[in-house]
CSV table of C-alpha atoms in Angstrom, one decimal:
chain,number,residue,atom,x,y,z
A,1,MET,CA,33.5,-5.4,30.7
A,2,LYS,CA,33.8,-5.2,27.0
A,3,GLN,CA,31.0,-6.5,24.8
A,4,ASP,CA,33.4,-8.9,23.0
A,5,SER,CA,34.5,-10.4,26.3
A,6,LEU,CA,31.1,-11.7,27.5
A,7,PRO,CA,30.8,-14.6,29.9
A,8,GLN,CA,29.7,-17.9,28.5
A,9,SER,CA,26.3,-17.7,30.2
A,10,HIS,CA,25.6,-14.4,28.4
A,11,SER,CA,26.7,-15.8,25.1
A,12,GLN,CA,24.3,-18.7,25.5
A,13,GLN,CA,21.5,-16.3,26.2
A,14,LEU,CA,22.3,-14.4,23.0
A,15,ALA,CA,22.5,-17.7,21.1
A,16,GLN,CA,19.0,-18.6,22.4
A,17,ARG,CA,17.7,-15.2,21.1
A,18,LEU,CA,19.0,-16.1,17.6
A,19,GLU,CA,17.5,-19.5,17.8
A,20,ALA,CA,14.2,-18.0,18.8
A,21,ASP,CA,14.5,-15.7,15.9
A,22,ILE,CA,14.9,-18.7,13.5
A,23,ARG,CA,11.8,-20.3,15.0
A,24,ARG,CA,9.7,-17.1,15.0
A,25,ARG,CA,10.4,-16.5,11.3
A,26,ARG,CA,9.8,-20.2,10.5
A,27,LEU,CA,13.1,-20.5,8.6
A,28,ILE,CA,14.0,-23.9,7.2
A,29,PRO,CA,17.3,-25.5,6.5
A,30,GLY,CA,19.1,-23.9,3.5
A,31,GLN,CA,17.5,-20.5,3.9
A,32,ARG,CA,19.9,-17.5,4.1
A,33,TYR,CA,20.3,-16.1,7.6
A,34,LEU,CA,21.6,-12.8,9.1
A,35,THR,CA,25.1,-11.6,8.5
A,36,ALA,CA,27.3,-11.0,11.6
A,37,GLU,CA,26.7,-7.2,11.1
A,38,LYS,CA,22.9,-7.6,11.1
A,39,ALA,CA,23.0,-10.1,14.0
A,40,ALA,CA,25.1,-7.6,16.0
A,41,ALA,CA,22.6,-4.8,15.3
A,42,GLN,CA,19.7,-7.1,16.3
A,43,LEU,CA,21.4,-8.2,19.6
A,44,GLY,CA,22.9,-4.9,20.4
A,45,VAL,CA,26.5,-6.2,20.6
A,46,SER,CA,29.7,-5.8,18.7
A,47,ARG,CA,30.3,-7.7,15.4
A,48,MET,CA,33.0,-9.8,17.0
A,49,THR,CA,30.6,-10.9,19.8
A,50,ALA,CA,27.8,-11.7,17.3
A,51,HIS,CA,30.3,-13.8,15.3
A,52,ARG,CA,31.1,-15.8,18.4
A,53,VAL,CA,27.5,-16.2,19.4
A,54,MET,CA,26.6,-17.5,15.9
A,55,ASN,CA,29.5,-20.0,16.2
A,56,LEU,CA,27.6,-21.6,19.1
A,57,LEU,CA,24.7,-22.2,16.7
A,58,VAL,CA,27.1,-23.5,14.0
A,59,GLU,CA,28.4,-26.1,16.6
A,60,ARG,CA,24.8,-27.3,17.1
A,61,ASP,CA,24.1,-27.4,13.3
A,62,LEU,CA,21.5,-24.7,13.6
A,63,LEU,CA,23.5,-22.5,11.3
A,64,VAL,CA,25.9,-23.4,8.5
A,65,ARG,CA,28.6,-21.1,7.1
A,66,GLN,CA,29.5,-21.4,3.5
A,67,GLN,CA,32.8,-19.8,2.4
A,68,GLY,CA,32.2,-16.8,0.1
A,69,ARG,CA,28.4,-17.2,0.2
A,70,GLY,CA,27.3,-16.4,3.8
A,71,THR,CA,25.4,-18.0,6.7
A,72,PHE,CA,22.5,-20.3,6.2
A,73,VAL,CA,20.0,-22.1,8.4
A,74,GLY,CA,21.4,-25.5,9.3
A,75,PRO,CA,19.9,-29.0,9.2
A,76,ALA,CA,19.2,-29.2,12.9
A,77,ALA,CA,16.8,-26.3,12.6
A,78,GLY,CA,14.2,-28.5,10.8
A,79,SER,CA,13.6,-30.7,13.9
A,80,SER,CA,13.3,-27.8,16.3
A,81,LEU,CA,10.8,-25.8,14.3
A,82,PRO,CA,7.1,-26.2,14.6
A,83,HIS,CA,5.0,-27.6,11.7
A,84,ARG,CA,4.9,-24.9,9.1
A,85,LYS,CA,1.6,-23.6,7.9
A,86,VAL,CA,0.6,-23.1,4.4
A,87,THR,CA,-1.3,-19.8,4.3
A,88,HIS,CA,-3.7,-18.9,1.5
A,89,VAL,CA,-3.7,-15.2,0.9
A,90,HIS,CA,-6.6,-13.9,-1.2
A,91,LEU,CA,-5.9,-10.5,-2.9
A,92,ILE,CA,-9.3,-9.1,-3.7
A,93,GLY,CA,-10.1,-6.0,-5.8
A,94,CYS,CA,-13.3,-4.6,-7.2
A,95,PHE,CA,-13.7,-2.7,-10.5
A,96,GLU,CA,-16.5,-0.6,-12.0
A,97,GLY,CA,-17.2,0.0,-15.7
A,98,GLU,CA,-14.0,-0.3,-17.7
A,99,ALA,CA,-11.8,0.8,-14.8
A,100,SER,CA,-9.5,-1.9,-13.5
A,101,ALA,CA,-8.9,-2.5,-9.8
A,102,LYS,CA,-5.8,-1.0,-8.3
A,103,MET,CA,-4.2,-4.4,-7.8
A,104,ILE,CA,-0.7,-4.9,-6.5
A,105,PRO,CA,1.3,-6.8,-9.0
A,106,SER,CA,1.7,-10.4,-7.9
A,107,GLU,CA,5.4,-10.5,-8.8
A,108,LEU,CA,5.9,-7.6,-6.4
A,109,LEU,CA,3.6,-8.8,-3.6
A,110,LEU,CA,4.4,-12.5,-3.3
A,111,PRO,CA,8.2,-12.2,-2.6
A,112,GLY,CA,7.5,-9.6,0.2
A,113,LEU,CA,4.7,-11.8,1.6
A,114,ARG,CA,7.0,-14.8,1.8
A,115,GLN,CA,9.7,-12.9,3.7
A,116,VAL,CA,7.2,-12.7,6.6
A,117,ILE,CA,4.8,-15.7,5.8
A,118,PRO,CA,7.2,-18.2,4.1
A,119,ASP,CA,4.6,-20.6,2.8
A,120,ALA,CA,2.1,-18.0,1.6
A,121,ILE,CA,0.2,-19.0,-1.5
A,122,LEU,CA,-1.3,-15.9,-3.3
A,123,HIS,CA,-4.6,-15.9,-5.1
A,124,SER,CA,-5.6,-12.8,-7.0
A,125,HIS,CA,-9.3,-12.0,-7.7
A,126,THR,CA,-11.0,-9.1,-9.4
A,127,PHE,CA,-14.8,-8.8,-9.2
A,128,PRO,CA,-17.3,-6.3,-10.8
A,129,PHE,CA,-18.2,-3.7,-8.2
A,130,ASP,CA,-22.0,-4.2,-8.3
A,131,ASP,CA,-21.7,-8.0,-7.7
A,132,ALA,CA,-18.6,-8.0,-5.6
A,133,LYS,CA,-20.4,-8.8,-2.3
A,134,TRP,CA,-21.9,-12.0,-3.7
A,135,HIS,CA,-18.5,-13.1,-5.3
A,136,VAL,CA,-16.5,-12.4,-2.1
A,137,GLY,CA,-19.1,-14.3,0.0
A,138,GLU,CA,-18.9,-17.3,-2.3
A,139,LEU,CA,-15.1,-17.2,-2.3
A,140,LEU,CA,-14.8,-17.1,1.5
A,141,SER,CA,-17.4,-19.9,1.9
A,142,GLU,CA,-15.3,-22.1,-0.4
A,143,SER,CA,-12.0,-21.2,1.4
A,144,ARG,CA,-12.2,-23.4,4.4
A,145,SER,CA,-9.6,-22.2,6.9
A,146,ASP,CA,-8.0,-24.6,9.3
A,147,GLU,CA,-4.9,-24.6,11.5
A,148,ALA,CA,-2.8,-26.3,8.8
A,149,ALA,CA,-3.9,-24.1,6.0
A,150,PRO,CA,-5.3,-20.7,7.3
A,151,THR,CA,-6.9,-18.1,5.0
A,152,ALA,CA,-6.1,-14.4,5.0
A,153,VAL,CA,-7.4,-11.5,2.9
A,154,ILE,CA,-6.0,-8.4,1.4
A,155,LEU,CA,-8.6,-5.9,0.1
A,156,THR,CA,-7.7,-3.3,-2.3
A,157,LEU,CA,-10.5,-1.3,-4.0
A,158,SER,CA,-13.5,-2.4,-2.0
A,159,SER,CA,-17.1,-1.4,-1.2
A,160,ARG,CA,-18.7,-1.1,2.2
A,161,GLU,CA,-20.6,-4.3,1.5
A,162,VAL,CA,-17.4,-6.2,0.8
A,163,GLN,CA,-15.7,-4.9,3.9
A,164,GLU,CA,-18.7,-5.8,6.0
A,165,ILE,CA,-18.9,-9.4,4.8
A,166,VAL,CA,-15.1,-9.9,5.4
A,167,ALA,CA,-15.3,-8.4,8.8
A,168,GLN,CA,-18.2,-10.7,9.7
A,169,ARG,CA,-16.2,-13.8,8.8
A,170,GLY,CA,-13.4,-12.9,11.3
A,171,ILE,CA,-10.7,-13.8,8.8
A,172,PRO,CA,-7.2,-12.2,9.2
A,173,THR,CA,-7.5,-9.2,6.8
A,174,VAL,CA,-5.7,-6.0,5.8
A,175,VAL,CA,-7.5,-3.3,3.8
A,176,ILE,CA,-5.3,-1.3,1.5
A,177,GLY,CA,-7.1,2.1,1.9
A,178,SER,CA,-9.7,3.4,4.2
A,179,VAL,CA,-12.4,1.5,6.0
A,180,PHE,CA,-16.0,2.7,6.2
A,181,PRO,CA,-17.4,4.0,9.5
A,182,GLY,CA,-18.6,1.3,11.8
A,183,ILE,CA,-16.4,-1.4,10.3
A,184,SER,CA,-13.5,-2.7,12.3
A,185,LEU,CA,-10.8,-4.0,10.0
A,186,PRO,CA,-7.0,-3.4,10.0
A,187,HIS,CA,-6.1,-0.9,7.3
A,188,PHE,CA,-3.0,0.5,5.6
A,189,GLU,CA,-3.4,3.8,3.8
A,190,SER,CA,-2.0,7.1,2.8
A,191,ASP,CA,-2.6,10.2,5.0
A,192,GLN,CA,-5.7,11.1,2.9
A,193,PHE,CA,-6.2,14.5,4.6
A,194,GLU,CA,-2.7,15.5,3.8
A,195,VAL,CA,-3.1,14.2,0.2
A,196,GLY,CA,-6.0,16.5,-0.4
A,197,ASN,CA,-4.3,19.4,1.4
A,198,GLN,CA,-1.1,19.1,-0.6
A,199,MET,CA,-2.9,18.6,-4.0
A,200,LEU,CA,-4.7,21.9,-3.6
A,201,GLY,CA,-1.7,23.6,-2.2
A,202,VAL,CA,0.5,22.7,-5.2
A,203,ALA,CA,-2.2,23.7,-7.6
A,204,HIS,CA,-2.4,27.1,-5.9
A,205,GLN,CA,1.4,27.4,-6.2
A,206,LEU,CA,1.0,26.8,-9.9
A,207,GLY,CA,-1.4,29.7,-10.2
A,208,GLY,CA,-4.7,27.9,-9.8
A,209,ARG,CA,-7.5,29.9,-8.4
A,210,ARG,CA,-10.5,27.9,-9.5
A,211,PHE,CA,-10.4,24.3,-8.6
A,212,THR,CA,-12.3,21.2,-9.7
A,213,PHE,CA,-12.0,17.9,-7.9
A,214,VAL,CA,-12.3,15.3,-10.6
A,215,HIS,CA,-13.6,12.1,-9.1
A,216,ARG,CA,-15.0,8.7,-10.0
A,217,GLU,CA,-18.7,8.1,-9.6
A,218,ARG,CA,-18.6,6.2,-6.3
A,219,TRP,CA,-17.0,7.9,-3.3
A,220,ARG,CA,-15.2,6.0,-0.5
A,221,GLN,CA,-14.3,7.0,3.0
A,222,GLY,CA,-10.7,8.1,2.0
A,223,ASP,CA,-12.1,10.3,-0.7
A,224,LEU,CA,-14.2,12.3,1.8
A,225,THR,CA,-11.1,12.7,4.0
A,226,ALA,CA,-9.0,14.0,1.0
A,227,PHE,CA,-11.8,16.5,0.1
A,228,ASP,CA,-11.7,17.8,3.7
A,229,GLY,CA,-8.0,18.4,3.3
A,230,MET,CA,-8.7,20.4,0.1
A,231,LEU,CA,-11.2,22.6,1.9
A,232,THR,CA,-8.8,23.2,4.7
A,233,ALA,CA,-6.1,24.2,2.1
A,234,LEU,CA,-8.6,26.7,0.6
A,235,THR,CA,-9.0,28.4,3.9
A,236,GLN,CA,-5.2,28.4,4.5
A,237,THR,CA,-4.7,30.2,1.1
A,238,GLY,CA,-7.4,32.8,1.9
A,239,LEU,CA,-9.8,31.5,-0.7
A,240,ARG,CA,-13.5,30.6,-0.2
A,241,PRO,CA,-15.0,27.0,-0.2
A,242,ASN,CA,-17.2,28.0,-3.2
A,243,GLN,CA,-14.0,28.2,-5.3
A,244,ILE,CA,-13.8,24.4,-5.5
A,245,ARG,CA,-16.4,22.2,-7.2
A,246,VAL,CA,-16.7,18.5,-7.7
A,247,ARG,CA,-17.2,16.6,-11.1
A,248,ASN,CA,-17.9,12.9,-11.0
A,249,PHE,CA,-17.4,10.5,-13.9
A,250,PRO,CA,-18.5,6.9,-14.6
A,251,GLY,CA,-16.1,4.0,-15.1
A,252,GLU,CA,-16.9,3.6,-18.8
A,253,GLU,CA,-14.0,5.2,-20.8
A,254,THR,CA,-15.8,6.5,-23.8
A,255,VAL,CA,-18.3,8.4,-21.7
A,256,THR,CA,-15.6,9.7,-19.4
A,257,ARG,CA,-13.6,11.1,-22.3
A,258,GLN,CA,-16.7,13.0,-23.4
A,259,ILE,CA,-17.3,14.3,-19.9
A,260,PHE,CA,-13.6,15.4,-19.7
A,261,GLU,CA,-13.8,17.2,-23.0
A,262,GLU,CA,-16.8,19.2,-21.9
A,263,LEU,CA,-15.2,19.9,-18.5
A,264,ILE,CA,-12.0,21.2,-20.0
A,265,ARG,CA,-13.8,23.4,-22.6
A,266,GLU,CA,-16.1,24.8,-19.9
A,267,THR,CA,-13.1,25.4,-17.5
A,268,CYS,CA,-10.9,27.1,-20.0
A,269,GLN,CA,-13.3,29.0,-22.2
A,270,ASP,CA,-13.0,32.3,-20.3
A,271,ARG,CA,-9.4,33.2,-20.6
A,272,SER,CA,-9.9,36.4,-18.6
A,273,ALA,CA,-11.1,34.4,-15.5
A,274,PRO,CA,-8.6,33.2,-12.8
A,275,LYS,CA,-6.5,30.2,-13.8
A,276,PRO,CA,-8.3,26.8,-13.3
A,277,ALA,CA,-6.8,23.7,-11.8
A,278,LEU,CA,-8.0,20.1,-11.9
A,279,LEU,CA,-7.3,17.8,-8.9
A,280,CYS,CA,-7.4,14.1,-9.8
A,281,ARG,CA,-7.7,11.0,-7.7
A,282,GLY,CA,-5.5,8.4,-9.4
A,283,VAL,CA,-3.2,8.0,-12.4
A,284,GLN,CA,-5.8,6.8,-14.9
A,285,THR,CA,-7.9,9.9,-14.3
A,286,ALA,CA,-5.0,12.3,-14.7
A,287,GLN,CA,-3.7,10.4,-17.8
A,288,LEU,CA,-7.1,10.7,-19.5
A,289,LEU,CA,-7.4,14.4,-18.7
A,290,LEU,CA,-3.9,15.0,-20.2
A,291,GLU,CA,-4.8,13.1,-23.4
A,292,THR,CA,-8.1,15.0,-23.7
A,293,ALA,CA,-6.4,18.4,-23.2
A,294,ASP,CA,-3.8,17.5,-25.9
A,295,SER,CA,-6.6,16.6,-28.4
A,296,LEU,CA,-8.1,20.0,-27.8
A,297,GLY,CA,-4.8,21.8,-28.3
A,298,LEU,CA,-4.5,23.0,-24.7
A,299,ARG,CA,-1.3,23.0,-22.7
A,300,VAL,CA,-0.7,21.9,-19.1
A,301,PRO,CA,0.1,23.8,-17.0
A,302,ASP,CA,0.0,26.9,-19.2
A,303,ASP,CA,-3.8,26.9,-19.9
A,304,PHE,CA,-4.7,25.0,-16.7
A,305,ALA,CA,-3.0,23.1,-13.9
A,306,VAL,CA,-3.4,19.4,-13.2
A,307,VAL,CA,-2.3,17.7,-9.9
A,308,TYR,CA,-2.9,14.0,-9.1
A,309,SER,CA,-2.5,11.6,-6.3
A,310,ARG,CA,-0.8,8.3,-6.7
A,311,SER,CA,-0.8,5.4,-4.3
A,312,TRP,CA,2.0,2.9,-3.9
A,313,THR,CA,-0.1,0.4,-5.8
A,314,GLU,CA,0.1,2.5,-9.0
A,315,ARG,CA,3.3,2.3,-11.0
A,316,THR,CA,2.8,4.9,-13.8
A,317,SER,CA,4.4,8.4,-13.6
A,318,LEU,CA,3.1,11.4,-15.4
A,319,PRO,CA,4.8,14.7,-16.3
A,320,ILE,CA,2.7,16.7,-13.8
A,321,PRO,CA,2.9,17.2,-10.0
A,322,ALA,CA,2.0,14.1,-8.0
A,323,ILE,CA,1.2,13.5,-4.3
A,324,GLU,CA,2.5,10.1,-3.4
A,325,ASP,CA,3.5,7.9,-0.4
A,326,ILE,CA,7.0,8.4,1.1
A,327,ALA,CA,7.4,4.7,1.9
A,328,THR,CA,8.9,2.3,-0.8
A,329,ASN,CA,6.8,-0.5,-2.3
A,330,GLU,CA,8.9,-3.0,-0.5
A,331,ALA,CA,8.4,-1.4,2.9
A,332,CYS,CA,4.6,-1.2,2.3
A,333,ILE,CA,4.3,-4.8,1.4
A,334,LEU,CA,6.4,-6.0,4.4
A,335,THR,CA,4.1,-3.9,6.7
A,336,VAL,CA,1.0,-5.4,5.2
A,337,ALA,CA,2.5,-8.9,5.5
A,338,ARG,CA,3.4,-8.3,9.2
A,339,MET,CA,-0.1,-7.0,9.9
A,340,LEU,CA,-1.5,-10.3,8.5
A,341,GLN,CA,1.1,-12.4,10.4
A,342,ASN,CA,0.2,-10.8,13.7
A,343,GLN,CA,-3.4,-11.9,13.2
A,344,LEU,CA,-2.5,-15.4,12.0
A,345,ASP,CA,-0.3,-15.9,15.1
A,346,ASP,CA,-2.9,-14.6,17.5
A,347,SER,CA,-6.6,-14.6,16.6
A,348,SER,CA,-7.2,-11.9,19.2
A,349,ALA,CA,-4.5,-9.6,17.9
A,350,GLU,CA,-5.5,-6.3,16.2
A,351,GLY,CA,-3.8,-5.6,12.9
A,352,GLY,CA,-3.7,-1.9,13.7
A,353,HIS,CA,-4.0,1.2,11.5
A,354,HIS,CA,-0.9,2.3,9.6
A,355,LEU,CA,-1.0,5.8,8.1
A,356,LEU,CA,1.6,6.6,5.4
A,357,PRO,CA,3.1,10.1,5.2
A,358,VAL,CA,3.0,11.6,1.7
A,359,LYS,CA,5.2,14.0,-0.3
A,360,VAL,CA,5.0,16.2,-3.4
A,361,VAL,CA,6.9,15.0,-6.5
A,362,MET,CA,7.4,17.6,-9.2
A,363,PRO,CA,8.6,16.8,-12.7
A,364,ASP,CA,11.9,18.4,-13.5
A,365,SER,CA,10.3,20.8,-16.0
A,366,MET,CA,8.0,22.2,-13.4
A,367,LEU,CA,10.1,22.5,-10.2
A,368,LEU,CA,8.6,25.3,-8.0
A,369,THR,CA,11.0,28.0,-6.8
């Protein structure tokens, strides 16, 4: 039997699946719905069959077709849908010194959230790192969650203390980045081991033989994993672990510039030594290093190599090699939103752990052969 000659009972079953999809996504009258092509792909039938199945919902006013515009949710859907919740999503980031938190721009996050959680209301918060635990505790105490207006949390740059207090509250949460050992929270992050491995590998390809991991003062769990990846890459290239060192810097920019100037002078003073390479966590660190090198009259990558890692929360690109996530911003946001929605729908559901693969991005002027 051909798919476009289905019996009426099968067509009704397919129509029930589309109706369930409307309810599951909490779509309301007037919202755009699937095209026939997308409905066909979702149902696993031909476009003609999907069109006929959708006509069954049109007859019941669950869908409305508008000539030249598409298919929309119909007026009858409003009475069949459950009461829609208003979900308050708190985006929380911590910062230290003058360094800002790696916050996802609200104009990018909110539309993606609302595709999955239609009535999401987004609240953005940045707290000083040292006092973040107190601020987050006060915020969650004031955010009284109930069935009609549940609360959810997205953590970006967060300390162990902040993760602990959020975990204790049992609030639907997604951590952007790594969680600390002993803390059970759903998290969404880059493959940090591969980030470190590829950073050092690219620096080695650029001629680097002496490596410095340039890092902020406070380390987090993902940073340790990235450093493990660097040590593994050293072994793979036949070099020794003592050929990489670590230099930490504070969040205050003026002091950091002074530290970077001393670091670059020290690294490049012996021109007869093997070529140095600096491995940076984050766009801001790499940008500051490039500016410092330029002020000293040094050229990258001729005098020394610089490789940096960039997460999907960071927008800036630099003219040096980057290790970044393969997934698009939109895909990342939808995944985070679905992780939250799963927890909102079922308090016992686990949000899971999503690991993003990474890739090397070379500027055109430095493509490796």
